[in-house]
Short mmCIF file of C-alpha atoms in Angstrom, two decimals:
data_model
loop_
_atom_site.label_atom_id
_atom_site.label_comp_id
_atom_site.label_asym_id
_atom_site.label_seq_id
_atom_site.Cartn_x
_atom_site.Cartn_y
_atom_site.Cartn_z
CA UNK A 293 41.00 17.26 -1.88
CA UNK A 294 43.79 16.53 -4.23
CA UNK A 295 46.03 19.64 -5.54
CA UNK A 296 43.64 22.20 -4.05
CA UNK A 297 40.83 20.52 -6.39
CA UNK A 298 37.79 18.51 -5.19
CA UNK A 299 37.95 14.61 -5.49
CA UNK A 300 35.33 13.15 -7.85
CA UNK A 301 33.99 9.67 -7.22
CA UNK A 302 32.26 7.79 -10.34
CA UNK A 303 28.92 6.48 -9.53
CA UNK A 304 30.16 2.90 -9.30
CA UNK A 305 32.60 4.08 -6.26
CA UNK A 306 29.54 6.54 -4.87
CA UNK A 307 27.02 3.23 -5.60
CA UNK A 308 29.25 0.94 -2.96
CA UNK A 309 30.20 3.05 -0.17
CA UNK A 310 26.57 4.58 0.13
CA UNK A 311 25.70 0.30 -0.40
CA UNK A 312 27.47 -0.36 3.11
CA UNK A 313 25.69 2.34 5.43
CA UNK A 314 22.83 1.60 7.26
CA UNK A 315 19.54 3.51 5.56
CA UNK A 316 19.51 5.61 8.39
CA UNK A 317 22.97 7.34 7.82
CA UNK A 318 22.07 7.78 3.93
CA UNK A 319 19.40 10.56 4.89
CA UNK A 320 22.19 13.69 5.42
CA UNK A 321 23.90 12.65 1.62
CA UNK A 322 20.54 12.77 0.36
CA UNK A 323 20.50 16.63 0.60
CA UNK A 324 24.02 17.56 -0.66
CA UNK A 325 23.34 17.39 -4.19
CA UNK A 326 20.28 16.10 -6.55
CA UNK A 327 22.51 13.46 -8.24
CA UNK A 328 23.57 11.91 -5.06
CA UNK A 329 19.75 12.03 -3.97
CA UNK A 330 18.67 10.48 -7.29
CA UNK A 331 21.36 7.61 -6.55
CA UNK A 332 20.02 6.67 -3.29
CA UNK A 333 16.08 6.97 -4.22
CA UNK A 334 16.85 4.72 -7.46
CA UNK A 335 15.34 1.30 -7.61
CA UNK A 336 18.66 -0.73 -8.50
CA UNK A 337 20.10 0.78 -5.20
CA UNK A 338 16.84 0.32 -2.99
CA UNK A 339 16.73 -3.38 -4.14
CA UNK A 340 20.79 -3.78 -3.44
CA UNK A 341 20.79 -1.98 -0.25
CA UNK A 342 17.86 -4.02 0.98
CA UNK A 343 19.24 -7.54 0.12
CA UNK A 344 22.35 -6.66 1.50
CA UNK A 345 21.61 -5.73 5.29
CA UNK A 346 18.65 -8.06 5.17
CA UNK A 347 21.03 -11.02 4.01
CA UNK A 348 18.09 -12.05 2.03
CA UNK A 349 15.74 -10.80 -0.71
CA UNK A 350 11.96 -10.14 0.30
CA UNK A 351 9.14 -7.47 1.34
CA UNK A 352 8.47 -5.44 4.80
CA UNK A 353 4.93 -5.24 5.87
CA UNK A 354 3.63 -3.68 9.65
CA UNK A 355 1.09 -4.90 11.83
CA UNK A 356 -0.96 -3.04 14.47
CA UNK A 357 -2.35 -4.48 17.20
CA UNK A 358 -4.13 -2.70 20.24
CA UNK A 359 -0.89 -2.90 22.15
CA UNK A 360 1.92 -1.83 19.31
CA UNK A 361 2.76 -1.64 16.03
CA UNK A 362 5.45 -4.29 15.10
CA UNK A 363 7.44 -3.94 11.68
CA UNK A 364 8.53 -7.54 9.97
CA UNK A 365 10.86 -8.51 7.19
CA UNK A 366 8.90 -11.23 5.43
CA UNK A 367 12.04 -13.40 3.09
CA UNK A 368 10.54 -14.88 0.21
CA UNK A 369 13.73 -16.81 -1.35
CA UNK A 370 12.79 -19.86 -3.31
CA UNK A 371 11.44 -22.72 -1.26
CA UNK A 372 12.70 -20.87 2.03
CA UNK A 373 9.95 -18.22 3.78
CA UNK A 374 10.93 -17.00 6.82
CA UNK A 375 9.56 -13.79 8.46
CA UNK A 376 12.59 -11.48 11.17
CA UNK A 377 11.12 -8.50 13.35
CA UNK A 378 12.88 -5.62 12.52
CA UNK A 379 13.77 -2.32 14.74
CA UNK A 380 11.63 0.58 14.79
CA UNK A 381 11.65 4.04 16.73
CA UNK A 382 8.49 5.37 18.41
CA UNK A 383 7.25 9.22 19.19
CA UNK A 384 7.09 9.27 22.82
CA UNK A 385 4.03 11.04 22.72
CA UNK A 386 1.92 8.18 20.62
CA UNK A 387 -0.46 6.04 22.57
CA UNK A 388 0.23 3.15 21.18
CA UNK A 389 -3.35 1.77 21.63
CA UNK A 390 -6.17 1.16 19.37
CA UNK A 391 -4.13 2.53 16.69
CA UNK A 392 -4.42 2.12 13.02
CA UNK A 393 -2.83 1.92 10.27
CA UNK A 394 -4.32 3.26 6.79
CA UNK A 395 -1.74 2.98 4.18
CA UNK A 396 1.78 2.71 2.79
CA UNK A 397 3.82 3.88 0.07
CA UNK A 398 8.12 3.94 -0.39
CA UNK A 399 8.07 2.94 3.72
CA UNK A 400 5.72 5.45 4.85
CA UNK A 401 2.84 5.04 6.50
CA UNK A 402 -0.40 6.84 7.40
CA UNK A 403 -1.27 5.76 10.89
CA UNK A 404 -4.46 7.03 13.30
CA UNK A 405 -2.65 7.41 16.00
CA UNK A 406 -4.23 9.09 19.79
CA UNK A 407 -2.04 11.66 21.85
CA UNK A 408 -1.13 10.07 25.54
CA UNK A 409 -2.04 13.39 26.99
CA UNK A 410 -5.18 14.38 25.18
CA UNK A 411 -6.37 10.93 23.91
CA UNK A 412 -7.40 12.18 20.73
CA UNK A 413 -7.41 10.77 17.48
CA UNK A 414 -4.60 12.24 15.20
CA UNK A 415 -3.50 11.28 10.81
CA UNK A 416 0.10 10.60 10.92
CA UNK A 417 2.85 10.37 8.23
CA UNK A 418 5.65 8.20 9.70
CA UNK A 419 8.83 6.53 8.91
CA UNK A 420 8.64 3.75 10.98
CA UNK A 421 12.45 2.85 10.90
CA UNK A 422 13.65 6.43 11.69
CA UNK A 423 11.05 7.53 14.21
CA UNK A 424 10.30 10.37 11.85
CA UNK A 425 6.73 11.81 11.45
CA UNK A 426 4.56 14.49 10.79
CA UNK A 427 0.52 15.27 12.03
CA UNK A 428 -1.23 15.85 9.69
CA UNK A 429 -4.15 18.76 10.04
CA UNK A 430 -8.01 16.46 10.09
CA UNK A 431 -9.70 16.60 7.23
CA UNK A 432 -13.06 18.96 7.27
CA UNK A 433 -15.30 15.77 7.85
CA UNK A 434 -13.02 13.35 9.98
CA UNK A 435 -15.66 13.69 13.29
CA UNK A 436 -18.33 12.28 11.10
CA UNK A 437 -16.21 9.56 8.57
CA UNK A 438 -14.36 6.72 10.00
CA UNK A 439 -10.62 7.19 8.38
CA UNK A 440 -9.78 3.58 8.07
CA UNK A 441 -9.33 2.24 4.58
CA UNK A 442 -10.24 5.48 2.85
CA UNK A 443 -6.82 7.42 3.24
CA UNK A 444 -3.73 6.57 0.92
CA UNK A 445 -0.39 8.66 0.28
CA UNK A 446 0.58 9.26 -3.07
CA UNK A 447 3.85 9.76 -4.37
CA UNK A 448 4.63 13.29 -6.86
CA UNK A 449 7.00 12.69 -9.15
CA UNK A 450 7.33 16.13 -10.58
CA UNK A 451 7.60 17.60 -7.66
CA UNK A 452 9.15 15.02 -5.56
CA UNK A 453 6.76 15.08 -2.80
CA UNK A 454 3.80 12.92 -1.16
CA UNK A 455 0.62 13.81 -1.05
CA UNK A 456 -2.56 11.96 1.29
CA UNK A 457 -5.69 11.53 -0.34
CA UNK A 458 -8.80 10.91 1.59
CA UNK A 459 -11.60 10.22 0.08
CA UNK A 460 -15.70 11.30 1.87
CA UNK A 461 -18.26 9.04 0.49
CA UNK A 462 -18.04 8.63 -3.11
CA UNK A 463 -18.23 12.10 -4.89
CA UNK A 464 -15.72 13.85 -2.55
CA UNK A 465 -11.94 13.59 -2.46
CA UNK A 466 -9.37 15.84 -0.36
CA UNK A 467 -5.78 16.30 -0.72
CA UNK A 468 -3.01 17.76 1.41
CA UNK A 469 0.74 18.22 0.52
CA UNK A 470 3.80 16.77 2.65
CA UNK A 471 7.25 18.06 1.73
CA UNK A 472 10.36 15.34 1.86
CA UNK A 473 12.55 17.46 4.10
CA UNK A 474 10.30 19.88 5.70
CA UNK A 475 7.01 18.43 6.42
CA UNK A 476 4.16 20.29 6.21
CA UNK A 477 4.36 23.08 3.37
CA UNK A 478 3.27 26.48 3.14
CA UNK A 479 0.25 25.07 1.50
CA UNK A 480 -0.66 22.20 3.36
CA UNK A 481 -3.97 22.44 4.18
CA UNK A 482 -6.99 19.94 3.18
CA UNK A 483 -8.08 20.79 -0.58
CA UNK A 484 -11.11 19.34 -2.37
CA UNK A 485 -10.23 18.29 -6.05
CA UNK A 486 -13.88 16.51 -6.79
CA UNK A 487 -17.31 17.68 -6.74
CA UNK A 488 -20.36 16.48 -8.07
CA UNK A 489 -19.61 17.19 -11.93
CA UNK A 490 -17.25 14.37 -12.24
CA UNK A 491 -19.67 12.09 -10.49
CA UNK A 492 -18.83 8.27 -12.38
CA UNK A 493 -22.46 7.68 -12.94
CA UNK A 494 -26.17 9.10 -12.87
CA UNK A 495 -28.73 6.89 -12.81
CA UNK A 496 -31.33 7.28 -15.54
CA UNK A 497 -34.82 7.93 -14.56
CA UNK A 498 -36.16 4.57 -15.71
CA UNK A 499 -33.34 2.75 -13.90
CA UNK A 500 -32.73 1.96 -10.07
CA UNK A 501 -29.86 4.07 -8.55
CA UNK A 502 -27.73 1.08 -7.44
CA UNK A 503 -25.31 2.01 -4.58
CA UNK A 504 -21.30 2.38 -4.98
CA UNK A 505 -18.81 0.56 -3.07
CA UNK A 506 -15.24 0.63 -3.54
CA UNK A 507 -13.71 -2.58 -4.76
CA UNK A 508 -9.96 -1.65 -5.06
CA UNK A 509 -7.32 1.37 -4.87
CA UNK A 510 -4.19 0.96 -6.36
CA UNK A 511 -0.98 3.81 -7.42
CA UNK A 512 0.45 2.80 -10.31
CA UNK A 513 3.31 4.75 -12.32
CA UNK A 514 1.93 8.22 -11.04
CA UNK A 515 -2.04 7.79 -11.35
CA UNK A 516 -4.16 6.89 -8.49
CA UNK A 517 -6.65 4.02 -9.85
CA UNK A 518 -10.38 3.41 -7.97
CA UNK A 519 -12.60 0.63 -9.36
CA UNK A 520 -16.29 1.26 -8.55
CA UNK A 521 -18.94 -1.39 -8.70
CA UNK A 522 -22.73 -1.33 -7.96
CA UNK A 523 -24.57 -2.99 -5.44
CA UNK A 524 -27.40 -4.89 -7.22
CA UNK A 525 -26.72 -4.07 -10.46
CA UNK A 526 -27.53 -6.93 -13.08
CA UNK A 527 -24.93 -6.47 -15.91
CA UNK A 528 -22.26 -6.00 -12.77
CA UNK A 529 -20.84 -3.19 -14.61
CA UNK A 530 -17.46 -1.46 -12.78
CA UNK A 531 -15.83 2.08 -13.62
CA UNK A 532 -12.48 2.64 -13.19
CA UNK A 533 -11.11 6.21 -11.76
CA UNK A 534 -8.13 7.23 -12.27
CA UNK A 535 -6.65 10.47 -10.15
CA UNK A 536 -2.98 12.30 -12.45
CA UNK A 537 -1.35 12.94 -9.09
CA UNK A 538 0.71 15.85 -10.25
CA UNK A 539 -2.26 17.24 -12.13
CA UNK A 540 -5.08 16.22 -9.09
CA UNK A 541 -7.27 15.78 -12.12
CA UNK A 542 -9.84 12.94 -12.44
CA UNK A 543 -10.95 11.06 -15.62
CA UNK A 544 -13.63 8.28 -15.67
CA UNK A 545 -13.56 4.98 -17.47
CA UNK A 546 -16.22 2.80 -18.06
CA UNK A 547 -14.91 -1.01 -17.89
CA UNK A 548 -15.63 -3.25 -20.80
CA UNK A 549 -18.88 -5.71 -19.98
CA UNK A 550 -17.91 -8.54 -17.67
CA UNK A 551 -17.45 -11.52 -19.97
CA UNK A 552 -18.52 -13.37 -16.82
CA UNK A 553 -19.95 -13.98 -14.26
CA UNK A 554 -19.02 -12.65 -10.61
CA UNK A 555 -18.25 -15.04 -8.12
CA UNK A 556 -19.24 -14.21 -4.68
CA UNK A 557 -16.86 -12.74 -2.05
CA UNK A 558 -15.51 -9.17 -1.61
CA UNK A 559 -12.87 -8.39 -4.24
CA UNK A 560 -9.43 -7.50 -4.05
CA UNK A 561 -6.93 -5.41 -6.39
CA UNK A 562 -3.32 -4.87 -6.45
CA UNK A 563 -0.60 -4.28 -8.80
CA UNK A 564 1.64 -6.26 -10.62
CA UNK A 565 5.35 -6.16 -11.25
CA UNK A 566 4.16 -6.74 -14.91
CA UNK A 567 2.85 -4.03 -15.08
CA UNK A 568 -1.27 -4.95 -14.49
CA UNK A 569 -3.73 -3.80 -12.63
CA UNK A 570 -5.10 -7.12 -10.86
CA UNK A 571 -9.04 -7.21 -9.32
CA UNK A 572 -9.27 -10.32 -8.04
CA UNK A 573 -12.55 -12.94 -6.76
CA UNK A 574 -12.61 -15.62 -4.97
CA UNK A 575 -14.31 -19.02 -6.04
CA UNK A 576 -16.50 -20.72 -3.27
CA UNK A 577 -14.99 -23.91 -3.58
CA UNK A 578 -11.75 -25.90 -2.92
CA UNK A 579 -10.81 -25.84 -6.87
CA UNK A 580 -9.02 -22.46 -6.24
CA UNK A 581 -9.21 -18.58 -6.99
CA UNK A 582 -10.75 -16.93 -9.78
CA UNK A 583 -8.30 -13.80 -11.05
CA UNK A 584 -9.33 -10.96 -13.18
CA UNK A 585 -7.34 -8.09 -14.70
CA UNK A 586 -7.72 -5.37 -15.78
CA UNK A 587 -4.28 -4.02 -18.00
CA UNK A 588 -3.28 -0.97 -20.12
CA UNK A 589 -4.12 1.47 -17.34
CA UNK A 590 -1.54 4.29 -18.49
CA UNK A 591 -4.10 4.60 -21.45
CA UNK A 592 -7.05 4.14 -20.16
CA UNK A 593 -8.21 1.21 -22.20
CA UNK A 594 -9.12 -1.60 -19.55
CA UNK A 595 -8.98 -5.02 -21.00
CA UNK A 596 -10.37 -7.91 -18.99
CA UNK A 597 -8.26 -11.25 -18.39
CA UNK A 598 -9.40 -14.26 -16.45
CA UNK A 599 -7.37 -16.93 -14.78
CA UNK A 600 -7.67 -19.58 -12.37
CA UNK A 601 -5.21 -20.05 -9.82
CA UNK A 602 -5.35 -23.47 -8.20
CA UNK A 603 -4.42 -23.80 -4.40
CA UNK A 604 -3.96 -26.66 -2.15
CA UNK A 605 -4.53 -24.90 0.76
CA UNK A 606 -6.20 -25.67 4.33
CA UNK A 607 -9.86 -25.25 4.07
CA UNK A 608 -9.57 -22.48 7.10
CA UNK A 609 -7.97 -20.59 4.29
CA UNK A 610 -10.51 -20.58 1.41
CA UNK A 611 -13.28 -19.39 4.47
CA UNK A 612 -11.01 -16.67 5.38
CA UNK A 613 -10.35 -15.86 1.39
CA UNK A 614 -14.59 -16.20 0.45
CA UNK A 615 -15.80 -14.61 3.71
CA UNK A 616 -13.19 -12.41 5.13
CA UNK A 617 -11.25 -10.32 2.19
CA UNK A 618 -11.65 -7.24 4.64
CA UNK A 619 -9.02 -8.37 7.23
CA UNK A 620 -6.95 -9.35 4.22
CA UNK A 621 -4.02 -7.82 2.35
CA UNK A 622 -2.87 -9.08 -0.66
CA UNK A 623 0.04 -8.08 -3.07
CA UNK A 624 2.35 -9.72 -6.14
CA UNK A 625 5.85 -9.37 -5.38
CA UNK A 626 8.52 -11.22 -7.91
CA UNK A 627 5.74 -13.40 -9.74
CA UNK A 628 4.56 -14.30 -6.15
CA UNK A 629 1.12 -13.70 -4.81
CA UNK A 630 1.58 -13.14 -1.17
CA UNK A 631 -2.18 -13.17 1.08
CA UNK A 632 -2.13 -11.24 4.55
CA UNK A 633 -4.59 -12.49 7.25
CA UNK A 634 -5.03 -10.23 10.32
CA UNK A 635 -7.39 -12.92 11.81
CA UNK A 636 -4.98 -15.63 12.03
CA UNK A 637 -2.01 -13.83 11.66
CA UNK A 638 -0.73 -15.89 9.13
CA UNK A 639 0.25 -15.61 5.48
CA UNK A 640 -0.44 -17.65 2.21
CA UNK A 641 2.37 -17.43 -0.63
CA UNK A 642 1.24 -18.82 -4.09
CA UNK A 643 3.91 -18.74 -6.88
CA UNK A 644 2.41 -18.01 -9.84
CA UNK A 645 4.84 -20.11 -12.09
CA UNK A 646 5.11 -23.26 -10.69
CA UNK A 647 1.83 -23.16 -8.52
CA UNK A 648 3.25 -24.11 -5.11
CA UNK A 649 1.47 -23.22 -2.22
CA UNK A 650 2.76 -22.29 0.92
CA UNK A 651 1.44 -20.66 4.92
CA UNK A 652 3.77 -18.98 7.48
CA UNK A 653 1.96 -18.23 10.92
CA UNK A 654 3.49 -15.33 13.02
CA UNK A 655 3.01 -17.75 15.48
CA UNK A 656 6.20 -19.96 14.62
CA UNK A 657 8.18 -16.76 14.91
CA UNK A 658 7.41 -15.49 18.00
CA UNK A 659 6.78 -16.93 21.60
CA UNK A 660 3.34 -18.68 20.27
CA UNK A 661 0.09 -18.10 19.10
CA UNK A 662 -1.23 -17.00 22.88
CA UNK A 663 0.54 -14.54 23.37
CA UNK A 664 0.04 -12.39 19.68
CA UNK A 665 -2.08 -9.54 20.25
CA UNK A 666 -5.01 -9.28 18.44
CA UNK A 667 -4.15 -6.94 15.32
CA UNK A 668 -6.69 -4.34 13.83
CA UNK A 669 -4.33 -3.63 10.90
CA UNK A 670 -1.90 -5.46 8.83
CA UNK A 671 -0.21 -3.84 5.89
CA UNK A 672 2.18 -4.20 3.44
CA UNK A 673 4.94 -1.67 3.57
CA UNK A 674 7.25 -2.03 0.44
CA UNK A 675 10.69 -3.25 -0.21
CA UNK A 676 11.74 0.43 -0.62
CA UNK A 677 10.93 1.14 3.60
CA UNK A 678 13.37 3.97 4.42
CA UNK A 679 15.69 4.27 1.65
CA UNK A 680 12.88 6.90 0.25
CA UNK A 681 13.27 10.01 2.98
CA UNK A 682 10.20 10.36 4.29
CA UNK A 683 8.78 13.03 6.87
#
């Protein structure tokens, strides 16, 4: 107070004492005013907060393994990789075994997680640096569907809230609402938003009815993206959905004709800092990776690109890359391609402008290979883990 009259602060002033707490004191200043929430959720402070109590730029990604889930800072500075454990709460009432973990998004995750006293299987939002979480009611058909790699929480920019998709087979889709500060809302309970009207294709009567599988999920800018393909199909056609999340409308896209021709191996998508949609193929061969885009998502007018990244890599790797994409995770952070492998616990890191290659085992971070649990899930969590309040 100065003269009976509060004391302003600019946002520079605001921007540098908020920049020296630790992310879990920013959470009560979050809720005093919008602009001061705004501040702390915006990406120039996220990034500045982060490389400033982590010494070093880089990404956070969680493992699960049928012991714990462990949270690591992986650095990707230049030349120098390096990966630090980082702290993390747990609910005393987890079981911390045979968990798994579904998805991410702003440092949340969406975790199957069993109660100590009842064993059962629970959906959990969680923070994993605060300890924070909610459960999440199970969907109408989670006795009969396996949850893993069909859940994922969207972010609601007009309302400011997350949402968890889950998507049954192919032609169903449910949604549930999580409020920031709350938790569950009024509303939260499991609502379908598909049926079989919006259905991406219908075979013709002269044709086969190939069968769906999903090869990629990515959010991007506010729209949930699925690309379909088809089992057996000749032309190797895909369709692109996209989900509005504020709307929870669908529209279908049918992808422009491959211009060639799919190598084998199960695919892989992610998004780009550029702004691109990536679905990605591996090459059965040493000579490297085949990539394939597909951009201009925000206007639904897919464009294929093809490239071909060359890697001088261990020959372990291209085996795990051709025959094992489903323990994999891959992401691009800062023009750099970063591979996750479950099996061997190790990572890849190609640099997309200069082409170097480079592998990081847990292994030489911890007290050796023996003694690493065997994980069930490995995920990349986001450089924006806890500055976003979650749960």
């Amino acid at each position: 107070m100065k003269n009976g009259q509060p004391l302003e602060l600019c946002e520079d002033v605001l921007f540098q004492i908020f920049l020296r707490l630790p992310a879990r004191d920013l959470f009560p200043f979050k809720s005093i005013s919008t602009y001061w929430n705004d501040l702390i959720m915006s990406r120039l402070f996220v990034n500045s907060h982060l490389r400033r109590w982590n010494g070093r730029a880089g990404v956070t990604f969680m493992m699960g393994t049928y012991l714990e889930f462990e949270l690591f800072h992986l650095y990707l500075d230049g030349d120098k990789h390096a990966i630090n454990k980082l702290y993390q709460k747990y609910p005393p009432e987890w079981s911390l075994k045979g968990d798994y973990i579904i998805d991410s998004c702003d440092g949340l995750v969406l975790v199957q997680a069993r109660l100590l006293k009842t064993n059962e299987k629970h959906l959990l939002l969680s923070n994993p640096v605060t300890g924070s979480y909610v459960f999440l009611p199970n969907p109408p058909f989670y006795s009969e569907w396996s949850p893993e790699k069909t859940g994922h929480i969207l972010y609601d920019a007009s309302l400011k809230r997350y949402k968890v998709l889950y998507r049954y087979k192919y032609e169903e889709y449910y949604i549930i609402d999580v409020d920031n500060n709350s938790g569950l809302t009024s509303e939260s309970e499991w609502r379908k938003i598909s049926s079989s009207q919006w259905r991406p294709w219908v075979s013709r009567e002269s044709e086969p009815e190939y069968r769906e599988y999903n090869a990629g999920d990515v959010l991007f800018e506010g729209k949930f993206h699925s690309v379909i393909g088809f089992e057996g199909d000749p032309d190797e056609n895909l369709r692109l959905l996209t989900l509005d999340v504020a709307t929870e409308k669908f529209h279908r896209v049918d992808c422009p004709p491959r211009p060639f021709a799919r190598r084998s191996g199960w695919p892989l998508s992610f998004s780009g800092s550029n702004g691109k949609f990536y679905y990605m193929e591996f090459t059965p061969s040493l000579d490297g990776i085949q990539l394939m885009g597909l951009a201009d998502l925000n206007h639904l007018r897919p464009t294929w690109f093809k490239r071909l990244l060359p890697l001088n890599v261990p020959p372990i790797w291209v085996l795990l890359l051709e025959y094992s994409s489903e323990d994999a995770h891959v992401f691009e952070h800062d023009s750099k391609i970063v591979f996750m492998n479950k099996i061997y616990n190790s990572f890849m890191i190609y640099e997309m402008d200069s082409g170097k290659c480079s592998c990081i085992s847990l292994a030489d971070y911890t007290e050796g290979a023996k003694t690493i649990p065997w994980i069930n899930s490995m995920i990349y969590v986001s450089s924006l883990v806890s500055c976003r309040h979650g749960c």
